[in-house]
Amino acid sequence: MRFRLYFTIMAIAACCTAYANNVESWNTIQGSTKIGKFTVGASEELRIGTNQAQTTKKIDEIHTTAFVDFSVIDWLSVGIQDDYVLLRNGSDTRYRHDNRPGVNIAVKGTFGGFDLMNRSRFVMRDLQGERPYFRYRNLSKVFTPVMYDGKYLKG
Protein backbone atom coordinates (compact mmCIF):
# COMPACT_ATOMS: atom_id res chain seq x y z
CA MET A 1 0.00 0.00 0.00
CA ARG A 2 2.80 2.44 0.88
CA PHE A 3 4.46 1.68 -2.44
CA ARG A 4 1.31 2.67 -4.40
CA LEU A 5 0.81 5.82 -2.32
CA TYR A 6 4.43 6.87 -2.91
CA PHE A 7 4.14 6.54 -6.70
CA THR A 8 0.75 8.30 -6.73
CA ILE A 9 2.26 11.28 -4.91
CA MET A 10 5.26 11.31 -7.27
CA ALA A 11 2.99 11.19 -10.35
CA ILE A 12 0.91 14.12 -9.08
CA ALA A 13 4.07 16.13 -8.35
CA ALA A 14 5.42 15.42 -11.85
CA CYS A 15 2.14 16.54 -13.46
CA CYS A 16 2.09 19.76 -11.43
CA THR A 17 5.68 20.52 -12.43
CA ALA A 18 4.96 19.86 -16.11
CA TYR A 19 1.84 22.03 -15.93
CA ALA A 20 3.91 24.88 -14.51
CA ASN A 21 6.04 24.74 -17.71
CA ASN A 22 9.21 24.18 -15.74
CA VAL A 23 10.52 20.68 -16.39
CA GLU A 24 13.94 19.73 -15.08
CA SER A 25 15.98 16.58 -14.77
CA TRP A 26 18.79 16.41 -12.22
CA ASN A 27 21.06 13.45 -13.04
CA THR A 28 23.70 12.58 -10.44
CA ILE A 29 26.35 9.91 -10.23
CA GLN A 30 28.23 9.59 -6.95
CA GLY A 31 30.91 7.36 -5.56
CA SER A 32 32.22 7.18 -2.01
CA THR A 33 34.20 4.94 0.29
CA LYS A 34 34.46 4.65 4.08
CA ILE A 35 37.87 4.85 5.73
CA GLY A 36 37.35 4.30 9.44
CA LYS A 37 35.01 7.07 10.61
CA PHE A 38 35.61 9.09 7.42
CA THR A 39 33.63 8.96 4.18
CA VAL A 40 35.45 10.31 1.12
CA GLY A 41 33.75 10.77 -2.22
CA ALA A 42 32.97 12.69 -5.37
CA SER A 43 29.90 13.30 -7.51
CA GLU A 44 29.00 14.68 -10.92
CA GLU A 45 25.59 16.20 -11.62
CA LEU A 46 24.00 17.43 -14.84
CA ARG A 47 20.90 19.60 -14.60
CA ILE A 48 18.90 19.62 -17.82
CA GLY A 49 15.75 21.65 -18.10
CA THR A 50 13.39 24.09 -19.70
CA ASN A 51 11.47 26.93 -18.16
CA GLN A 52 9.49 29.91 -19.38
CA ALA A 53 12.65 31.83 -20.27
CA GLN A 54 13.97 28.91 -22.35
CA THR A 55 12.28 27.17 -25.24
CA THR A 56 14.72 24.29 -25.72
CA LYS A 57 16.07 21.63 -23.41
CA LYS A 58 19.74 22.09 -22.58
CA ILE A 59 22.26 21.50 -19.83
CA ASP A 60 21.85 24.41 -17.41
CA GLU A 61 24.33 23.37 -14.73
CA ILE A 62 27.23 20.97 -14.36
CA HIS A 63 28.27 20.26 -10.74
CA THR A 64 31.52 18.54 -9.77
CA THR A 65 31.79 17.89 -6.03
CA ALA A 66 34.46 16.41 -3.76
CA PHE A 67 33.64 15.80 -0.09
CA VAL A 68 34.93 14.36 3.18
CA ASP A 69 32.52 13.50 6.03
CA PHE A 70 33.44 12.50 9.57
CA SER A 71 30.99 10.41 11.61
CA VAL A 72 31.21 11.91 15.10
CA ILE A 73 28.66 9.45 16.53
CA ASP A 74 26.02 7.20 14.92
CA TRP A 75 23.50 10.01 14.44
CA LEU A 76 25.81 13.01 13.75
CA SER A 77 28.32 13.71 10.98
CA VAL A 78 30.26 16.80 9.96
CA GLY A 79 32.08 17.37 6.72
CA ILE A 80 33.61 19.67 4.18
CA GLN A 81 33.02 19.83 0.47
CA ASP A 82 34.11 21.76 -2.59
CA ASP A 83 31.53 22.17 -5.33
CA TYR A 84 32.68 23.49 -8.71
CA VAL A 85 29.76 24.56 -10.89
CA LEU A 86 29.43 25.64 -14.50
CA LEU A 87 26.09 27.34 -15.06
CA ARG A 88 24.19 29.40 -17.59
CA ASN A 89 20.94 31.30 -17.36
CA GLY A 90 18.14 31.92 -19.85
CA SER A 91 19.24 32.13 -23.45
CA ASP A 92 22.92 32.68 -22.62
CA THR A 93 25.13 30.17 -24.42
CA ARG A 94 28.24 30.69 -22.24
CA TYR A 95 28.86 28.98 -18.93
CA ARG A 96 29.96 30.93 -15.83
CA HIS A 97 32.13 29.44 -13.09
CA ASP A 98 30.83 29.17 -9.53
CA ASN A 99 33.06 27.84 -6.73
CA ARG A 100 31.14 26.70 -3.63
CA PRO A 101 33.30 25.50 -0.72
CA GLY A 102 31.23 24.57 2.30
CA VAL A 103 30.74 22.86 5.64
CA ASN A 104 27.99 20.26 6.32
CA ILE A 105 26.41 19.12 9.57
CA ALA A 106 23.99 16.17 9.31
CA VAL A 107 21.73 14.61 11.94
CA LYS A 108 20.37 11.14 11.16
CA GLY A 109 17.84 8.83 12.78
CA THR A 110 15.02 6.34 12.24
CA PHE A 111 11.32 6.49 13.05
CA GLY A 112 8.87 3.67 12.37
CA GLY A 113 11.04 2.02 9.72
CA PHE A 114 11.74 5.32 7.93
CA ASP A 115 15.28 6.72 7.80
CA LEU A 116 15.40 10.47 8.50
CA MET A 117 18.17 12.95 7.71
CA ASN A 118 18.48 16.69 8.26
CA ARG A 119 21.51 18.47 6.80
CA SER A 120 22.64 22.04 7.37
CA ARG A 121 25.12 23.44 4.87
CA PHE A 122 27.08 26.68 5.07
CA VAL A 123 28.43 27.63 1.63
CA MET A 124 30.47 30.46 0.19
CA ARG A 125 29.47 31.24 -3.40
CA ASP A 126 32.14 32.75 -5.60
CA LEU A 127 30.34 33.31 -8.90
CA GLN A 128 32.43 34.58 -11.81
CA GLY A 129 31.91 38.31 -12.28
CA GLU A 130 30.17 38.81 -8.91
CA ARG A 131 31.18 39.51 -5.34
CA PRO A 132 31.47 36.35 -3.14
CA TYR A 133 28.74 35.83 -0.55
CA PHE A 134 27.72 33.26 2.07
CA ARG A 135 24.56 31.15 2.08
CA TYR A 136 22.88 28.75 4.52
CA ARG A 137 20.99 25.79 3.07
CA ASN A 138 18.97 23.11 4.82
CA LEU A 139 17.81 19.76 3.45
CA SER A 140 15.53 17.25 5.16
CA LYS A 141 15.00 13.77 3.72
CA VAL A 142 12.76 10.86 4.58
CA PHE A 143 13.85 7.54 3.09
CA THR A 144 10.85 5.25 2.67
CA PRO A 145 11.35 1.55 3.25
CA VAL A 146 10.55 -0.45 0.10
CA MET A 147 10.09 -4.20 0.40
CA TYR A 148 11.16 -6.46 -2.45
CA ASP A 149 11.27 -10.25 -2.23
CA GLY A 150 10.76 -10.13 1.55
CA LYS A 151 13.71 -7.73 2.13
CA TYR A 152 13.77 -4.00 2.72
CA LEU A 153 15.72 -1.99 0.16
CA LYS A 154 17.29 1.27 1.27
CA GLY A 155 18.50 4.10 -0.96
mmCIF file of C-alpha atoms in Angstrom:
data_model
loop_
_atom_site.group_PDB
_atom_site.id
_atom_site.type_symbol
_atom_site.label_atom_id
_atom_site.label_comp_id
_atom_site.label_asym_id
_atom_site.label_seq_id
_atom_site.Cartn_x
_atom_site.Cartn_y
_atom_site.Cartn_z
ATOM 1 C CA MET A 1 0.000 0.000 0.000
ATOM 2 C CA ARG A 2 2.805 2.442 0.881
ATOM 3 C CA PHE A 3 4.457 1.681 -2.439
ATOM 4 C CA ARG A 4 1.308 2.673 -4.400
ATOM 5 C CA LEU A 5 0.809 5.821 -2.320
ATOM 6 C CA TYR A 6 4.430 6.871 -2.906
ATOM 7 C CA PHE A 7 4.140 6.541 -6.701
ATOM 8 C CA THR A 8 0.751 8.301 -6.733
ATOM 9 C CA ILE A 9 2.255 11.285 -4.913
ATOM 10 C CA MET A 10 5.259 11.312 -7.272
ATOM 11 C CA ALA A 11 2.995 11.193 -10.354
ATOM 12 C CA ILE A 12 0.908 14.119 -9.078
ATOM 13 C CA ALA A 13 4.068 16.129 -8.353
ATOM 14 C CA ALA A 14 5.416 15.420 -11.854
ATOM 15 C CA CYS A 15 2.139 16.537 -13.459
ATOM 16 C CA CYS A 16 2.088 19.760 -11.431
ATOM 17 C CA THR A 17 5.683 20.517 -12.426
ATOM 18 C CA ALA A 18 4.962 19.862 -16.108
ATOM 19 C CA TYR A 19 1.842 22.026 -15.931
ATOM 20 C CA ALA A 20 3.914 24.884 -14.513
ATOM 21 C CA ASN A 21 6.042 24.741 -17.705
ATOM 22 C CA ASN A 22 9.211 24.178 -15.741
ATOM 23 C CA VAL A 23 10.516 20.681 -16.393
ATOM 24 C CA GLU A 24 13.938 19.726 -15.084
ATOM 25 C CA SER A 25 15.976 16.575 -14.766
ATOM 26 C CA TRP A 26 18.788 16.406 -12.215
ATOM 27 C CA ASN A 27 21.061 13.455 -13.041
ATOM 28 C CA THR A 28 23.696 12.585 -10.443
ATOM 29 C CA ILE A 29 26.352 9.908 -10.226
ATOM 30 C CA GLN A 30 28.227 9.592 -6.951
ATOM 31 C CA GLY A 31 30.913 7.363 -5.556
ATOM 32 C CA SER A 32 32.223 7.179 -2.012
ATOM 33 C CA THR A 33 34.201 4.938 0.290
ATOM 34 C CA LYS A 34 34.463 4.646 4.076
ATOM 35 C CA ILE A 35 37.870 4.846 5.731
ATOM 36 C CA GLY A 36 37.349 4.303 9.438
ATOM 37 C CA LYS A 37 35.011 7.073 10.614
ATOM 38 C CA PHE A 38 35.609 9.085 7.420
ATOM 39 C CA THR A 39 33.630 8.958 4.176
ATOM 40 C CA VAL A 40 35.449 10.305 1.117
ATOM 41 C CA GLY A 41 33.747 10.770 -2.221
ATOM 42 C CA ALA A 42 32.967 12.691 -5.367
ATOM 43 C CA SER A 43 29.905 13.302 -7.513
ATOM 44 C CA GLU A 44 28.996 14.677 -10.923
ATOM 45 C CA GLU A 45 25.590 16.200 -11.622
ATOM 46 C CA LEU A 46 24.001 17.431 -14.842
ATOM 47 C CA ARG A 47 20.896 19.604 -14.597
ATOM 48 C CA ILE A 48 18.905 19.624 -17.817
ATOM 49 C CA GLY A 49 15.748 21.650 -18.105
ATOM 50 C CA THR A 50 13.387 24.086 -19.701
ATOM 51 C CA ASN A 51 11.471 26.934 -18.165
ATOM 52 C CA GLN A 52 9.486 29.907 -19.379
ATOM 53 C CA ALA A 53 12.651 31.832 -20.267
ATOM 54 C CA GLN A 54 13.975 28.914 -22.353
ATOM 55 C CA THR A 55 12.283 27.168 -25.238
ATOM 56 C CA THR A 56 14.724 24.294 -25.720
ATOM 57 C CA LYS A 57 16.073 21.628 -23.410
ATOM 58 C CA LYS A 58 19.744 22.089 -22.581
ATOM 59 C CA ILE A 59 22.262 21.504 -19.828
ATOM 60 C CA ASP A 60 21.848 24.407 -17.415
ATOM 61 C CA GLU A 61 24.332 23.374 -14.733
ATOM 62 C CA ILE A 62 27.233 20.967 -14.360
ATOM 63 C CA HIS A 63 28.269 20.257 -10.737
ATOM 64 C CA THR A 64 31.516 18.537 -9.768
ATOM 65 C CA THR A 65 31.786 17.890 -6.027
ATOM 66 C CA ALA A 66 34.456 16.414 -3.763
ATOM 67 C CA PHE A 67 33.640 15.803 -0.091
ATOM 68 C CA VAL A 68 34.929 14.364 3.183
ATOM 69 C CA ASP A 69 32.520 13.496 6.026
ATOM 70 C CA PHE A 70 33.437 12.500 9.570
ATOM 71 C CA SER A 71 30.989 10.413 11.612
ATOM 72 C CA VAL A 72 31.211 11.915 15.103
ATOM 73 C CA ILE A 73 28.657 9.455 16.525
ATOM 74 C CA ASP A 74 26.020 7.203 14.925
ATOM 75 C CA TRP A 75 23.501 10.012 14.440
ATOM 76 C CA LEU A 76 25.811 13.006 13.751
ATOM 77 C CA SER A 77 28.317 13.715 10.983
ATOM 78 C CA VAL A 78 30.260 16.804 9.961
ATOM 79 C CA GLY A 79 32.076 17.368 6.722
ATOM 80 C CA ILE A 80 33.613 19.672 4.182
ATOM 81 C CA GLN A 81 33.018 19.835 0.470
ATOM 82 C CA ASP A 82 34.106 21.763 -2.585
ATOM 83 C CA ASP A 83 31.526 22.171 -5.328
ATOM 84 C CA TYR A 84 32.681 23.492 -8.715
ATOM 85 C CA VAL A 85 29.756 24.559 -10.895
ATOM 86 C CA LEU A 86 29.430 25.642 -14.498
ATOM 87 C CA LEU A 87 26.087 27.340 -15.057
ATOM 88 C CA ARG A 88 24.189 29.399 -17.589
ATOM 89 C CA ASN A 89 20.936 31.298 -17.356
ATOM 90 C CA GLY A 90 18.141 31.916 -19.847
ATOM 91 C CA SER A 91 19.242 32.126 -23.455
ATOM 92 C CA ASP A 92 22.924 32.684 -22.620
ATOM 93 C CA THR A 93 25.133 30.170 -24.420
ATOM 94 C CA ARG A 94 28.235 30.694 -22.235
ATOM 95 C CA TYR A 95 28.861 28.983 -18.925
ATOM 96 C CA ARG A 96 29.960 30.927 -15.835
ATOM 97 C CA HIS A 97 32.133 29.442 -13.088
ATOM 98 C CA ASP A 98 30.833 29.167 -9.531
ATOM 99 C CA ASN A 99 33.061 27.845 -6.729
ATOM 100 C CA ARG A 100 31.139 26.695 -3.631
ATOM 101 C CA PRO A 101 33.303 25.502 -0.724
ATOM 102 C CA GLY A 102 31.228 24.573 2.303
ATOM 103 C CA VAL A 103 30.735 22.855 5.642
ATOM 104 C CA ASN A 104 27.991 20.256 6.316
ATOM 105 C CA ILE A 105 26.409 19.115 9.571
ATOM 106 C CA ALA A 106 23.988 16.165 9.306
ATOM 107 C CA VAL A 107 21.728 14.614 11.941
ATOM 108 C CA LYS A 108 20.366 11.139 11.165
ATOM 109 C CA GLY A 109 17.836 8.829 12.778
ATOM 110 C CA THR A 110 15.019 6.336 12.239
ATOM 111 C CA PHE A 111 11.318 6.486 13.049
ATOM 112 C CA GLY A 112 8.872 3.673 12.370
ATOM 113 C CA GLY A 113 11.036 2.023 9.725
ATOM 114 C CA PHE A 114 11.743 5.324 7.932
ATOM 115 C CA ASP A 115 15.277 6.718 7.805
ATOM 116 C CA LEU A 116 15.405 10.466 8.504
ATOM 117 C CA MET A 117 18.171 12.948 7.713
ATOM 118 C CA ASN A 118 18.482 16.694 8.255
ATOM 119 C CA ARG A 119 21.507 18.468 6.804
ATOM 120 C CA SER A 120 22.638 22.045 7.371
ATOM 121 C CA ARG A 121 25.117 23.444 4.870
ATOM 122 C CA PHE A 122 27.084 26.684 5.070
ATOM 123 C CA VAL A 123 28.429 27.632 1.631
ATOM 124 C CA MET A 124 30.473 30.464 0.187
ATOM 125 C CA ARG A 125 29.467 31.238 -3.405
ATOM 126 C CA ASP A 126 32.144 32.755 -5.602
ATOM 127 C CA LEU A 127 30.344 33.314 -8.905
ATOM 128 C CA GLN A 128 32.435 34.575 -11.814
ATOM 129 C CA GLY A 129 31.909 38.311 -12.279
ATOM 130 C CA GLU A 130 30.168 38.809 -8.912
ATOM 131 C CA ARG A 131 31.176 39.508 -5.338
ATOM 132 C CA PRO A 132 31.471 36.353 -3.138
ATOM 133 C CA TYR A 133 28.737 35.827 -0.552
ATOM 134 C CA PHE A 134 27.718 33.258 2.067
ATOM 135 C CA ARG A 135 24.564 31.152 2.083
ATOM 136 C CA TYR A 136 22.881 28.752 4.519
ATOM 137 C CA ARG A 137 20.993 25.786 3.073
ATOM 138 C CA ASN A 138 18.966 23.110 4.822
ATOM 139 C CA LEU A 139 17.808 19.762 3.451
ATOM 140 C CA SER A 140 15.529 17.253 5.158
ATOM 141 C CA LYS A 141 15.004 13.772 3.722
ATOM 142 C CA VAL A 142 12.758 10.861 4.578
ATOM 143 C CA PHE A 143 13.845 7.544 3.086
ATOM 144 C CA THR A 144 10.851 5.252 2.668
ATOM 145 C CA PRO A 145 11.353 1.545 3.247
ATOM 146 C CA VAL A 146 10.550 -0.450 0.102
ATOM 147 C CA MET A 147 10.091 -4.202 0.405
ATOM 148 C CA TYR A 148 11.159 -6.461 -2.450
ATOM 149 C CA ASP A 149 11.269 -10.245 -2.234
ATOM 150 C CA GLY A 150 10.763 -10.134 1.549
ATOM 151 C CA LYS A 151 13.705 -7.734 2.134
ATOM 152 C CA TYR A 152 13.773 -4.000 2.724
ATOM 153 C CA LEU A 153 15.722 -1.988 0.159
ATOM 154 C CA LYS A 154 17.289 1.274 1.271
ATOM 155 C CA GLY A 155 18.504 4.095 -0.963
#
